[in-house]
Amino acid sequence: QVQLVESGGGLVQAGGSLRLSCAASGRTFGRHAVGWVRQAPGKEREFVAAISWSGTSTYYADSVKGRFTISRDNAKNTVYLQMNSLKPEDPAVYYCAAVPGVIRTSTYEYNYWGQGTQVTVSS
């Protein structure tokens, strides 16, 4: 069992940066791939980025590639999402999610979810 808690959301101007954190509990967290997923009002959940359990592999949605960076520190049971050059289309609730094994890009394949953190971008 893995529990996830996100933090770091807030209000930022367009072009600015935020770093989201996902703190996990559970002895097996180090064997889970972790993804960030976002959901804007009235829209479906959208895959953003994912990282393998070892941290050696990452994958990004085209919409954030080059602007967002996912990383993890297994010693701290924490996954990060560094978001730079934020755009007006980035606001959403950002969730971290975990699944045993390899990276998944489908939001339906994640087993464990945090409660989400709100990101707002002002123009």
PDB file of C-alpha atoms in Angstrom, residues 15-85:
ATOM      1  CA  GLY A  15       6.422  32.377 -17.564  1.00  0.00           C
ATOM      2  CA  GLY A  16       7.100  31.603 -13.929  1.00  0.00           C
ATOM      3  CA  SER A  17       8.058  28.387 -12.174  1.00  0.00           C
ATOM      4  CA  LEU A  18       6.728  26.061  -9.506  1.00  0.00           C
ATOM      5  CA  ARG A  19       8.049  22.852  -8.023  1.00  0.00           C
ATOM      6  CA  LEU A  20       5.532  20.247  -6.957  1.00  0.00           C
ATOM      7  CA  SER A  21       6.407  17.537  -4.475  1.00  0.00           C
ATOM      8  CA  CYS A  22       4.825  14.152  -3.946  1.00  0.00           C
ATOM      9  CA  ALA A  23       5.645  12.593  -0.592  1.00  0.00           C
ATOM     10  CA  ALA A  24       4.984   8.892  -0.329  1.00  0.00           C
ATOM     11  CA  SER A  25       4.653   6.430   2.482  1.00  0.00           C
ATOM     12  CA  GLY A  26       4.857   2.692   2.123  1.00  0.00           C
ATOM     13  CA  ARG A  27       7.789   0.281   2.256  1.00  0.00           C
ATOM     14  CA  THR A  28       7.519  -0.626  -1.444  1.00  0.00           C
ATOM     15  CA  PHE A  29       7.441   2.893  -2.877  1.00  0.00           C
ATOM     16  CA  GLY A  30      10.895   2.433  -4.323  1.00  0.00           C
ATOM     17  CA  ARG A  31       9.496  -0.255  -6.636  1.00  0.00           C
ATOM     18  CA  HIS A  32       6.755   1.947  -8.054  1.00  0.00           C
ATOM     19  CA  ALA A  33       6.779   4.081 -11.160  1.00  0.00           C
ATOM     20  CA  VAL A  34       5.280   7.493 -10.463  1.00  0.00           C
ATOM     21  CA  GLY A  35       3.395   9.806 -12.744  1.00  0.00           C
ATOM     22  CA  TRP A  36       2.008  13.309 -12.618  1.00  0.00           C
ATOM     23  CA  VAL A  37      -1.460  13.781 -14.038  1.00  0.00           C
ATOM     24  CA  ARG A  38      -3.454  16.994 -14.268  1.00  0.00           C
ATOM     25  CA  GLN A  39      -7.121  17.806 -14.604  1.00  0.00           C
ATOM     26  CA  ALA A  40      -8.512  21.168 -15.575  1.00  0.00           C
ATOM     27  CA  PRO A  41     -12.160  22.072 -14.919  1.00  0.00           C
ATOM     28  CA  GLY A  42     -14.467  20.342 -17.378  1.00  0.00           C
ATOM     29  CA  LYS A  43     -11.669  18.307 -18.928  1.00  0.00           C
ATOM     30  CA  GLU A  44     -10.450  14.741 -18.721  1.00  0.00           C
ATOM     31  CA  ARG A  45      -7.416  13.832 -16.678  1.00  0.00           C
ATOM     32  CA  GLU A  46      -4.287  14.353 -18.739  1.00  0.00           C
ATOM     33  CA  PHE A  47      -0.975  12.537 -18.406  1.00  0.00           C
ATOM     34  CA  VAL A  48       1.900  14.967 -17.782  1.00  0.00           C
ATOM     35  CA  ALA A  49       5.069  13.045 -16.899  1.00  0.00           C
ATOM     36  CA  ALA A  50       6.282   9.795 -15.394  1.00  0.00           C
ATOM     37  CA  ILE A  51       9.448   8.378 -13.905  1.00  0.00           C
ATOM     38  CA  SER A  52      10.586   4.810 -13.432  1.00  0.00           C
ATOM     39  CA  TRP A  53      11.125   3.314 -10.009  1.00  0.00           C
ATOM     40  CA  SER A  54      14.889   3.716 -10.368  1.00  0.00           C
ATOM     41  CA  GLY A  55      14.654   7.250 -11.719  1.00  0.00           C
ATOM     42  CA  THR A  56      16.649   6.345 -14.807  1.00  0.00           C
ATOM     43  CA  SER A  57      13.743   6.610 -17.251  1.00  0.00           C
ATOM     44  CA  THR A  58      11.346   9.488 -17.721  1.00  0.00           C
ATOM     45  CA  TYR A  59       8.533  10.268 -20.130  1.00  0.00           C
ATOM     46  CA  TYR A  60       6.727  13.511 -20.871  1.00  0.00           C
ATOM     47  CA  ALA A  61       3.600  14.625 -22.639  1.00  0.00           C
ATOM     48  CA  ASP A  62       4.404  16.722 -25.708  1.00  0.00           C
ATOM     49  CA  SER A  63       2.627  19.683 -24.160  1.00  0.00           C
ATOM     50  CA  VAL A  64       5.182  19.934 -21.327  1.00  0.00           C
ATOM     51  CA  LYS A  65       8.328  18.534 -22.912  1.00  0.00           C
ATOM     52  CA  GLY A  66      11.245  20.903 -22.459  1.00  0.00           C
ATOM     53  CA  ARG A  67       9.457  22.876 -19.742  1.00  0.00           C
ATOM     54  CA  PHE A  68       8.739  20.321 -17.002  1.00  0.00           C
ATOM     55  CA  THR A  69      11.195  17.954 -15.323  1.00  0.00           C
ATOM     56  CA  ILE A  70      10.268  14.980 -13.192  1.00  0.00           C
ATOM     57  CA  SER A  71      12.712  13.545 -10.671  1.00  0.00           C
ATOM     58  CA  ARG A  72      12.678  11.380  -7.583  1.00  0.00           C
ATOM     59  CA  ASP A  73      14.632  10.835  -4.397  1.00  0.00           C
ATOM     60  CA  ASN A  74      13.874   7.337  -3.144  1.00  0.00           C
ATOM     61  CA  ALA A  75      15.822   7.951   0.059  1.00  0.00           C
ATOM     62  CA  LYS A  76      13.255  10.639   0.860  1.00  0.00           C
ATOM     63  CA  ASN A  77      10.311   8.794  -0.712  1.00  0.00           C
ATOM     64  CA  THR A  78       9.597  11.909  -2.752  1.00  0.00           C
ATOM     65  CA  VAL A  79       8.956  12.679  -6.404  1.00  0.00           C
ATOM     66  CA  TYR A  80       9.212  16.180  -7.791  1.00  0.00           C
ATOM     67  CA  LEU A  81       7.819  18.010 -10.788  1.00  0.00           C
ATOM     68  CA  GLN A  82       9.749  21.140 -11.690  1.00  0.00           C
ATOM     69  CA  MET A  83       7.553  23.312 -13.886  1.00  0.00           C
ATOM     70  CA  ASN A  84       9.184  26.163 -15.771  1.00  0.00           C
ATOM     71  CA  SER A  85       7.855  28.610 -18.350  1.00  0.00           C
TER      72      SER A  85
END
